[in-house]
Short mmCIF file of C-alpha atoms in Angstrom, two decimals:
data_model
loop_
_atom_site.label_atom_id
_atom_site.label_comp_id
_atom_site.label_asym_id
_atom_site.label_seq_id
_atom_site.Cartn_x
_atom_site.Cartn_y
_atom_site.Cartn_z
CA UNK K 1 -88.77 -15.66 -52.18
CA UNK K 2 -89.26 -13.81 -55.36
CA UNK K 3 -90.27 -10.04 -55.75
CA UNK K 4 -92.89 -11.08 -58.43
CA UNK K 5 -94.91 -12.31 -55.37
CA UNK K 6 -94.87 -9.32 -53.71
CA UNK K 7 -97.44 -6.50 -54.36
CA UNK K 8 -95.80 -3.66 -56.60
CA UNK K 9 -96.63 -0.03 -56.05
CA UNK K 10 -96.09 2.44 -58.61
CA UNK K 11 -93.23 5.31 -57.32
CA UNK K 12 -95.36 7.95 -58.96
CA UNK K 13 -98.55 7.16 -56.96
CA UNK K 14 -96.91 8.31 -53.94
CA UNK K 15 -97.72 11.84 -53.10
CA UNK K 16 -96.57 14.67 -50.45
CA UNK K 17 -93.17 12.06 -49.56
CA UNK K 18 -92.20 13.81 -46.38
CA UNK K 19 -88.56 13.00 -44.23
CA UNK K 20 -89.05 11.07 -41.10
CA UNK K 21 -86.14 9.51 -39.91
CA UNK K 22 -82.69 7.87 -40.86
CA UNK K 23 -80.95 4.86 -39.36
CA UNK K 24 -77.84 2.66 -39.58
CA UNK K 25 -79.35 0.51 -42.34
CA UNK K 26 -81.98 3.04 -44.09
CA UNK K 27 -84.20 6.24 -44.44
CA UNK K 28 -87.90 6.62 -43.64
CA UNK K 29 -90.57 8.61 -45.09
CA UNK K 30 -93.98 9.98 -45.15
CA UNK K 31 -96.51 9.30 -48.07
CA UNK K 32 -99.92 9.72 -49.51
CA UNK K 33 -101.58 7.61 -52.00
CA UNK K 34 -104.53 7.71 -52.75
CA UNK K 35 -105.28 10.11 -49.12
CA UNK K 36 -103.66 6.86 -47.20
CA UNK K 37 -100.78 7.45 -45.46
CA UNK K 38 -98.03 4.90 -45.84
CA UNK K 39 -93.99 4.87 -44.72
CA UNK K 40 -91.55 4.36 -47.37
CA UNK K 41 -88.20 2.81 -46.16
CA UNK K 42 -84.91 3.05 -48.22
CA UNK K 43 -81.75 1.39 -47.87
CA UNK K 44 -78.50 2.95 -47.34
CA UNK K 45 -77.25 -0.08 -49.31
CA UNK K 46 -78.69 -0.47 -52.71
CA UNK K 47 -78.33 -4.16 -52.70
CA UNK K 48 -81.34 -6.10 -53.70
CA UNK K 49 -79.86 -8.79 -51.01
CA UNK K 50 -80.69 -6.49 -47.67
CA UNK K 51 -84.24 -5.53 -49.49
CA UNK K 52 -84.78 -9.57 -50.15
CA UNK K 53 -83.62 -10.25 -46.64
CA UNK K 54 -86.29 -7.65 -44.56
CA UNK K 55 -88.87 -8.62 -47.10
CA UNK K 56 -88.31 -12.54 -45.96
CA UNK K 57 -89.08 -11.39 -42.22
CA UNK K 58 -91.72 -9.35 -42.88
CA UNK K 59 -93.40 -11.96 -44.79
CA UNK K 60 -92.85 -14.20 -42.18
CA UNK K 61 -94.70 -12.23 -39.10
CA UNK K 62 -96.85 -9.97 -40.93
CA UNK K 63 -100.39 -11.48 -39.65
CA UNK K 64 -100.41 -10.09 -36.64
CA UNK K 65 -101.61 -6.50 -35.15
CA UNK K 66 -98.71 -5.91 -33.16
CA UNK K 67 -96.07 -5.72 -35.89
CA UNK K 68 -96.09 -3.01 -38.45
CA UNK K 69 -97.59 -4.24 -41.90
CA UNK K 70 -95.68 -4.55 -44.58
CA UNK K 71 -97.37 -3.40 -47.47
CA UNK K 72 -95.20 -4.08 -50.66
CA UNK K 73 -92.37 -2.28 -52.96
CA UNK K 74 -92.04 0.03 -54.95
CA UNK K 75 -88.96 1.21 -57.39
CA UNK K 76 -87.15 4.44 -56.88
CA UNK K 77 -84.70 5.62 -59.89
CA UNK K 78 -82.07 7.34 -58.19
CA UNK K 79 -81.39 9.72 -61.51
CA UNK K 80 -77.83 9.43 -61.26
CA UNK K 81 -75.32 8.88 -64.46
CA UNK K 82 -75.60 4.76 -63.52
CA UNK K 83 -79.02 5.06 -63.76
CA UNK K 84 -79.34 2.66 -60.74
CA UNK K 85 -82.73 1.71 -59.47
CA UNK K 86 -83.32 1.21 -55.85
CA UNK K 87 -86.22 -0.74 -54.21
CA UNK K 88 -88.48 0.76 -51.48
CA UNK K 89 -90.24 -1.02 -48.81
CA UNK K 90 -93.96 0.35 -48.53
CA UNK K 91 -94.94 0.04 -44.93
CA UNK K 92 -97.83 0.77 -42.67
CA UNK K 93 -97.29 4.60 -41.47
CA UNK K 94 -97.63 4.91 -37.36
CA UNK K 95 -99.12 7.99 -36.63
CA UNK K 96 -97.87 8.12 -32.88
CA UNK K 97 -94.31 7.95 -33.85
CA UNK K 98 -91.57 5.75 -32.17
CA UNK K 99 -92.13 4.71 -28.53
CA UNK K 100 -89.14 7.69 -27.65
CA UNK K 101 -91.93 10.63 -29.03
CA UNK K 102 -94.74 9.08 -27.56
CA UNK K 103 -93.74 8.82 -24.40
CA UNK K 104 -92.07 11.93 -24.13
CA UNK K 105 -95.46 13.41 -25.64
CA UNK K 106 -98.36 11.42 -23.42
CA UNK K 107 -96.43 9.87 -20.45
CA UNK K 108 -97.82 12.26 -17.67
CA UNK K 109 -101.26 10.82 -19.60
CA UNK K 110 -100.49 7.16 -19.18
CA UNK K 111 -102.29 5.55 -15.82
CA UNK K 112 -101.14 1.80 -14.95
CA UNK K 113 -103.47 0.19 -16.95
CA UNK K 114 -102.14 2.04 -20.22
CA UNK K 115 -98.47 1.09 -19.17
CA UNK K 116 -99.25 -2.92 -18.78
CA UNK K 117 -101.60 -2.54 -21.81
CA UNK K 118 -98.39 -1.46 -24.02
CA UNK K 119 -96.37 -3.73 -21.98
CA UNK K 120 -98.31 -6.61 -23.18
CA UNK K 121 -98.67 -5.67 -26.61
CA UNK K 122 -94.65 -5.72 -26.57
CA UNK K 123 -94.86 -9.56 -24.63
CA UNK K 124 -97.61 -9.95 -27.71
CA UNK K 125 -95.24 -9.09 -30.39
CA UNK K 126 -92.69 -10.85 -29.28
CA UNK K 127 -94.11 -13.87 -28.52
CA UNK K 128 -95.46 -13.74 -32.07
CA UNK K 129 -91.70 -13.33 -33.68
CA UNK K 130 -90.32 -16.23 -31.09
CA UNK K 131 -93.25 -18.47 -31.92
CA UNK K 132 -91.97 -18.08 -35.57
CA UNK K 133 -87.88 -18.69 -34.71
CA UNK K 134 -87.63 -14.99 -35.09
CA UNK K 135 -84.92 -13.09 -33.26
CA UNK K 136 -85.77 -9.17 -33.44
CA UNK K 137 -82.08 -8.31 -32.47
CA UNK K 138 -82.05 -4.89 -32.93
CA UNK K 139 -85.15 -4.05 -29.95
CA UNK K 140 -84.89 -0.61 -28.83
CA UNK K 141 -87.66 2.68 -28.42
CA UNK K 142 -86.90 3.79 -31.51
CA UNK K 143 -87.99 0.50 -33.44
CA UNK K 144 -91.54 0.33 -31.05
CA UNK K 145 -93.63 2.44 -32.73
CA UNK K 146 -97.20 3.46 -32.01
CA UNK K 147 -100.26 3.92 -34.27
CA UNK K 148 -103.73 4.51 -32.83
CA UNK K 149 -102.37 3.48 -29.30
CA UNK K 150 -101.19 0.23 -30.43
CA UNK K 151 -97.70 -1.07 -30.29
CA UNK K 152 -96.29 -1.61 -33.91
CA UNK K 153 -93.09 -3.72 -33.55
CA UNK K 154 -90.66 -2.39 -36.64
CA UNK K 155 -87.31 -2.76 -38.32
CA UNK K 156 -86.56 -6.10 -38.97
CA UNK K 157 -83.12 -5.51 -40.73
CA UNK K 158 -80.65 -6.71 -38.57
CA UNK K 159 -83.97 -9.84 -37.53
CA UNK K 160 -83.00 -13.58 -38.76
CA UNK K 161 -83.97 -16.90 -37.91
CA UNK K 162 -82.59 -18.85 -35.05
CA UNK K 163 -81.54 -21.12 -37.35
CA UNK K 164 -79.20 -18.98 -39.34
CA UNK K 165 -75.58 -18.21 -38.17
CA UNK K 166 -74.91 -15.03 -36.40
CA UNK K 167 -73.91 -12.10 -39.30
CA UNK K 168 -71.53 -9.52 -37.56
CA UNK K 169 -73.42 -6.54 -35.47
CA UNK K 170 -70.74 -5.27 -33.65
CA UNK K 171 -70.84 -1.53 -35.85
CA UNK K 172 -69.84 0.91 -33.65
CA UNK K 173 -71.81 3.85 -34.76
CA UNK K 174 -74.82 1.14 -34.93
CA UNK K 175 -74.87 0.78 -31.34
CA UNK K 176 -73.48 3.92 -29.82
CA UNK K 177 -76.64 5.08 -29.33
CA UNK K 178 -78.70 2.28 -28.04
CA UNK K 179 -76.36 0.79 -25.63
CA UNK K 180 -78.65 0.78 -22.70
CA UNK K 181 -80.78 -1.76 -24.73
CA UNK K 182 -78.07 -4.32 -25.99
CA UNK K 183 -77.26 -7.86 -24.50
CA UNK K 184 -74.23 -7.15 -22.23
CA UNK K 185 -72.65 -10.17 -23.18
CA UNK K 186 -72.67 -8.62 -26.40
CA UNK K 187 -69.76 -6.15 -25.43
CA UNK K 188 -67.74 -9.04 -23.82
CA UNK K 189 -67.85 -12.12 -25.32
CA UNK K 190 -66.01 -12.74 -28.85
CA UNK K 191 -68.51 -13.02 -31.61
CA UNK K 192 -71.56 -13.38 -29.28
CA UNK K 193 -74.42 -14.80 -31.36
CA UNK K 194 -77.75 -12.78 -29.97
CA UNK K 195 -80.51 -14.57 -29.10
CA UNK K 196 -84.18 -14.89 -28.21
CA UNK K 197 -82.53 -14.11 -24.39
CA UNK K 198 -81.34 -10.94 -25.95
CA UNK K 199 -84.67 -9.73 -27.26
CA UNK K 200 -85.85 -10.49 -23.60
CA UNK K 201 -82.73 -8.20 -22.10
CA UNK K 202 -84.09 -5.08 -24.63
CA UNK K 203 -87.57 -6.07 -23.70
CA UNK K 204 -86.89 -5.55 -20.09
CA UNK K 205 -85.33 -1.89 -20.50
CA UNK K 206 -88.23 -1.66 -22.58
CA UNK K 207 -90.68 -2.03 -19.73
CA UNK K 208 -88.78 0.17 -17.29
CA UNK K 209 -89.16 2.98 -20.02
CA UNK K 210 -92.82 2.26 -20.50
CA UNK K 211 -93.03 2.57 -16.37
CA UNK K 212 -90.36 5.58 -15.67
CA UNK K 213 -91.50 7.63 -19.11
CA UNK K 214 -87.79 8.24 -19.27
CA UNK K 215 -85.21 7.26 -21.54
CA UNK K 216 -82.63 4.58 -19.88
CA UNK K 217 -79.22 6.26 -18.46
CA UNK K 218 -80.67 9.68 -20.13
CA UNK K 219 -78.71 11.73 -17.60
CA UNK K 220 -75.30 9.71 -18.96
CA UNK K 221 -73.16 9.68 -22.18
CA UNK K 222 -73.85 6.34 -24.01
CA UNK K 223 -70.08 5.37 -24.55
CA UNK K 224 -67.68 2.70 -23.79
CA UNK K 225 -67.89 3.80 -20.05
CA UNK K 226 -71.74 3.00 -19.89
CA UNK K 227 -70.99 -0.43 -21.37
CA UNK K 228 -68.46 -1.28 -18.88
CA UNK K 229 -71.07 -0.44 -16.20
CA UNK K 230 -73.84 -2.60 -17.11
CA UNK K 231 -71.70 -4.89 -17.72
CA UNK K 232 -70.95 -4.72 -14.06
CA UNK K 233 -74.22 -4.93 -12.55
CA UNK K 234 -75.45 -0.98 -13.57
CA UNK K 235 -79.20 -0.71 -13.98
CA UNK K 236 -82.09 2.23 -13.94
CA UNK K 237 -83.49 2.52 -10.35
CA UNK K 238 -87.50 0.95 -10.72
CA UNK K 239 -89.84 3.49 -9.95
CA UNK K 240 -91.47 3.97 -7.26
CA UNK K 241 -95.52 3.19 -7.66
CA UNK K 242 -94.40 0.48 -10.36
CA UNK K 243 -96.60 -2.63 -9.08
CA UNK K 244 -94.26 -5.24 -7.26
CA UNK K 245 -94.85 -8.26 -10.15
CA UNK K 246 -93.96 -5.50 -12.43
CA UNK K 247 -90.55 -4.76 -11.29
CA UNK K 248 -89.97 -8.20 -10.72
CA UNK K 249 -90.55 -8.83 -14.33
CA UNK K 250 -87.93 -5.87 -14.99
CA UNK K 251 -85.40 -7.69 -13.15
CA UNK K 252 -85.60 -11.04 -14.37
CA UNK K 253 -85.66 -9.66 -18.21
CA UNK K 254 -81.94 -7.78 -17.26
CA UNK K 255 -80.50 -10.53 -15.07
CA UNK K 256 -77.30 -11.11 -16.67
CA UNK K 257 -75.47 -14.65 -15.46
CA UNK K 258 -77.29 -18.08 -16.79
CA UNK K 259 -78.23 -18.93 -13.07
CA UNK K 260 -79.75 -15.62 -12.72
CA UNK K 261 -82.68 -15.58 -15.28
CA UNK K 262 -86.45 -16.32 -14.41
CA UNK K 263 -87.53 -18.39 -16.51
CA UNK K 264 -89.37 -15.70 -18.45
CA UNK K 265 -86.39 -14.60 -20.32
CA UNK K 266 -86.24 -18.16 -22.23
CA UNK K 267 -90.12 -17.39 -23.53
CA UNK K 268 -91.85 -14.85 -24.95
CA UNK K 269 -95.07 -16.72 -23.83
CA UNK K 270 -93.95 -16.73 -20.38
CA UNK K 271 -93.51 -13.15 -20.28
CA UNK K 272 -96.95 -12.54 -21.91
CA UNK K 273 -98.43 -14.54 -19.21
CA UNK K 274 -96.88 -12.75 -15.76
CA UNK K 275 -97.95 -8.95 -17.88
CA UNK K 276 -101.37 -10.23 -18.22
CA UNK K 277 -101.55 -11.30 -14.37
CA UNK K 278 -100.42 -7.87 -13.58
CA UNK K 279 -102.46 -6.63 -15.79
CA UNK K 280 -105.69 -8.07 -14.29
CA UNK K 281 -104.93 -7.47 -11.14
CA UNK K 282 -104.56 -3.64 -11.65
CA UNK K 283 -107.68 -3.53 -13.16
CA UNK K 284 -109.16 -5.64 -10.46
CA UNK K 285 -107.69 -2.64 -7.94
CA UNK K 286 -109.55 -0.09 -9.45
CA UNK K 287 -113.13 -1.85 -9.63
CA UNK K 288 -112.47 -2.28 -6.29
CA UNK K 289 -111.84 1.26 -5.60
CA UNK K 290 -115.11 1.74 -7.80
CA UNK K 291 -116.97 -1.03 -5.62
CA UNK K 292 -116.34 1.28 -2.79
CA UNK K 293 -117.77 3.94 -3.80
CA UNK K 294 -120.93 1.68 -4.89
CA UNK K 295 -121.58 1.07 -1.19
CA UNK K 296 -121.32 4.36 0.14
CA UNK K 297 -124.10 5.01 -1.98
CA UNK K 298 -125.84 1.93 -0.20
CA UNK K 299 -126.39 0.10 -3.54
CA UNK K 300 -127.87 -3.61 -2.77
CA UNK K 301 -124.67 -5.90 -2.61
CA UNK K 302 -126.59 -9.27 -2.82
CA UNK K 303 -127.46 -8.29 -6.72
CA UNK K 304 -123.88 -6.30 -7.33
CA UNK K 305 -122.11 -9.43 -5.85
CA UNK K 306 -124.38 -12.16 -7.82
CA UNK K 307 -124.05 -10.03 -11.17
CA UNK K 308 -120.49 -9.60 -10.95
CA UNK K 309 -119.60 -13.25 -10.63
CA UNK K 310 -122.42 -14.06 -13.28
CA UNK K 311 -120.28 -11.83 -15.57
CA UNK K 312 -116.85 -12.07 -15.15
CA UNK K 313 -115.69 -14.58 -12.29
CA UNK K 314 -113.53 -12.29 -10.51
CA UNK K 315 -112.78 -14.17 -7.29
CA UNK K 316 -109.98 -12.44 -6.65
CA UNK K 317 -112.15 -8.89 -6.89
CA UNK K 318 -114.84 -10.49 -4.61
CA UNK K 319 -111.99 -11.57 -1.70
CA UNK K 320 -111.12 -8.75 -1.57
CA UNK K 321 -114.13 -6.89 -0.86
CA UNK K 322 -115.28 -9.34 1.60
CA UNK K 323 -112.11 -9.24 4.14
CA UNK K 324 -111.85 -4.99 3.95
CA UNK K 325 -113.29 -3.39 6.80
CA UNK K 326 -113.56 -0.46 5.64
CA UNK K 327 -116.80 -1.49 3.82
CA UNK K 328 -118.36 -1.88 7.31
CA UNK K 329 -120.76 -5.19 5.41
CA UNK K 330 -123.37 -6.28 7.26
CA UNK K 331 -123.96 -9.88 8.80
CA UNK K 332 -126.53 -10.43 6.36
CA UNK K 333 -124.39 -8.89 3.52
CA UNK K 334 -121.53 -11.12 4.00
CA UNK K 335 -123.09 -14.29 4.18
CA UNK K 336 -125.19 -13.53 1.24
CA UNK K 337 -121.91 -13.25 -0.23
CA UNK K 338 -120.18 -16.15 1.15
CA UNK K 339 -123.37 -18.60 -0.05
CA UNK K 340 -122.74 -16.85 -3.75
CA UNK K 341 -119.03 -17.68 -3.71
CA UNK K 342 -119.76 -21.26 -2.50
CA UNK K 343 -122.01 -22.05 -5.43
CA UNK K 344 -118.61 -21.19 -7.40
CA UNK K 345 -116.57 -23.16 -5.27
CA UNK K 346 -114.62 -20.59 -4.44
CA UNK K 347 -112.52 -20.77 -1.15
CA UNK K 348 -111.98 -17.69 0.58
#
């Protein structure tokens, strides 16, 4: 790919360039051009290679809303004696920070359906980057960030196709602090090539944070000692309200032997599909709830029934108002709404 097809910003343009955050691989910042924000990344290493190698990625999954934009470059001259120039990545700036400061900001916030909506942007992301032969490898709450609500998958440094060889990842002070989120095979086997499996494994811790609001293993010093223990078996505890498809999605994303996995670890589609069940069915809890309240105030349930299968087909919504007691229906009432779910063919 050549630069002279990417869009090139101007250095100068860039106003107010405020600190953010620094990585392994590079330093963020804070800009305003034009009274748009924007992030500028850096690379530790000035070599155009890395900058070519994140701008291939980028270019590669940048259509969809899930993953942060990448804007273009621009050209910083370092001012020392070499005179060296370094190239910038201009990026779409998140306003809600990483997934780490949001949570720790708006968790007690967050109800059920906010969780599984962030949990399925995630499965969206994903599936967008594994649709494309795109291995993140480097998933972890600090590369999720969040801008207007919406998950913005970043930091495609260490990303590559599946149909490159593995590069070596194994840097120490790289993954000291995000063991909880690595591949375990990763600390055991010999030049372990990560895969679309491992994405799935960070993925998984990924989901427990969005559902606990807590950093994994935060009470615990992430050292070799931590790696030896999930390694072993050692997971986070689920929570308790978590919804049961939920924390069986948890599980199967962390299983660790071959024989183990559901079969949503080998598809980011798969996954997508079981958060969107969830999903629904929350949702569908709380109409219900609402429903409830409908009748105590003795709204007519022939019309409430017939309008909300006209408008949204929720059978499973409609089952289970018919077989709860509590609602006390009437004779008349229920086999209004029995003849209504019989013109859907719907069995109950």
């Amino acid at each position: 790919m050549e630069l002279s097809s990417i869009k090139k910003y101007n250095f100068s343009s860039f106003k107010n360039i405020e600190f953010i955050d620094k990585g392994s691989f590079g330093t963020v910042f804070r800009a305003n051009r034009n009274n748009k924000l924007f992030a500028l990344k850096t690379f530790n290493n000035s070599k155009i290679t890395l900058v070519v190698k994140e701008l291939k990625m980028h270019k590669l999954v940048n259509n969809h809303k899930n993953i942060l934009r990448f804007r273009g470059i621009t050209e910083i001259n370092t001012g020392t004696v070499y005179q060296i120039n370094k190239y910038c990545l201009v990026l779409e700036y998140a306003d809600g920070g990483t997934l780490n400061s949001y949570l720790s900001k708006h968790f007690n916030e967050l109800k059920w359906n906010d969780k599984l909506n962030l949990a399925l942007q995630l499965a969206n992301a994903l599936n967008h980057l594994h649709d494309n032969d795109i291995i993140h490898r480097d998933l972890h709450a600090n590369n999720i960030l969040i801008h207007k609500k919406t998950i913005k998958l970043a930091d495609f440094g260490l990303s590559m196709s599946t149909k490159e060889t593995s590069e070596d990842t194994n840097n120490v002070l790289r993954i000291i602090g995000i063991i909880p989120y690595i591949d375990p095979k990763h600390f055991i086997v010999e030049n372990y090539k990560l895969s679309k499996e491992s994405d799935v494994y960070s993925i998984g811790v990924l989901l427990w944070q969005i559902s606990s609001g807590r950093k994994p293993f935060s009470d615990t010093d992430y050292d070799i000692m931590l790696s030896l223990a999930i390694v072993n078996g050692e997971r986070e505890e689920i929570t308790k309200d978590t919804p049961v498809e939920y924390s069986k999605l948890i599980e199967g994303c962390w299983k660790f032997e071959p024989d183990e996995l559901i079969n949503v670890r080998e598809s980011g589609a798969e996954y997508r599909s079981v958060v969107e069940r969830i999903l629904f069915e929350v949702s569908t809890l709380k109409i219900y709830q609402e429903l409830k309240n409908v009748k105590n105030y003795k709204v007519e349930f022939g019309i409430l029934f017939m309008e909300l299968l006209d408008m949204s087909k929720n059978y499973f919504l409609i089952k289970l108002l018919v077989i709860d007691d509590d609602l006390e229906l009437s004779d008349k009432e229920i086999n209004h709404v029995i003849i209504c779910l019989e013109e859907y063919n719907v069995n109950l």
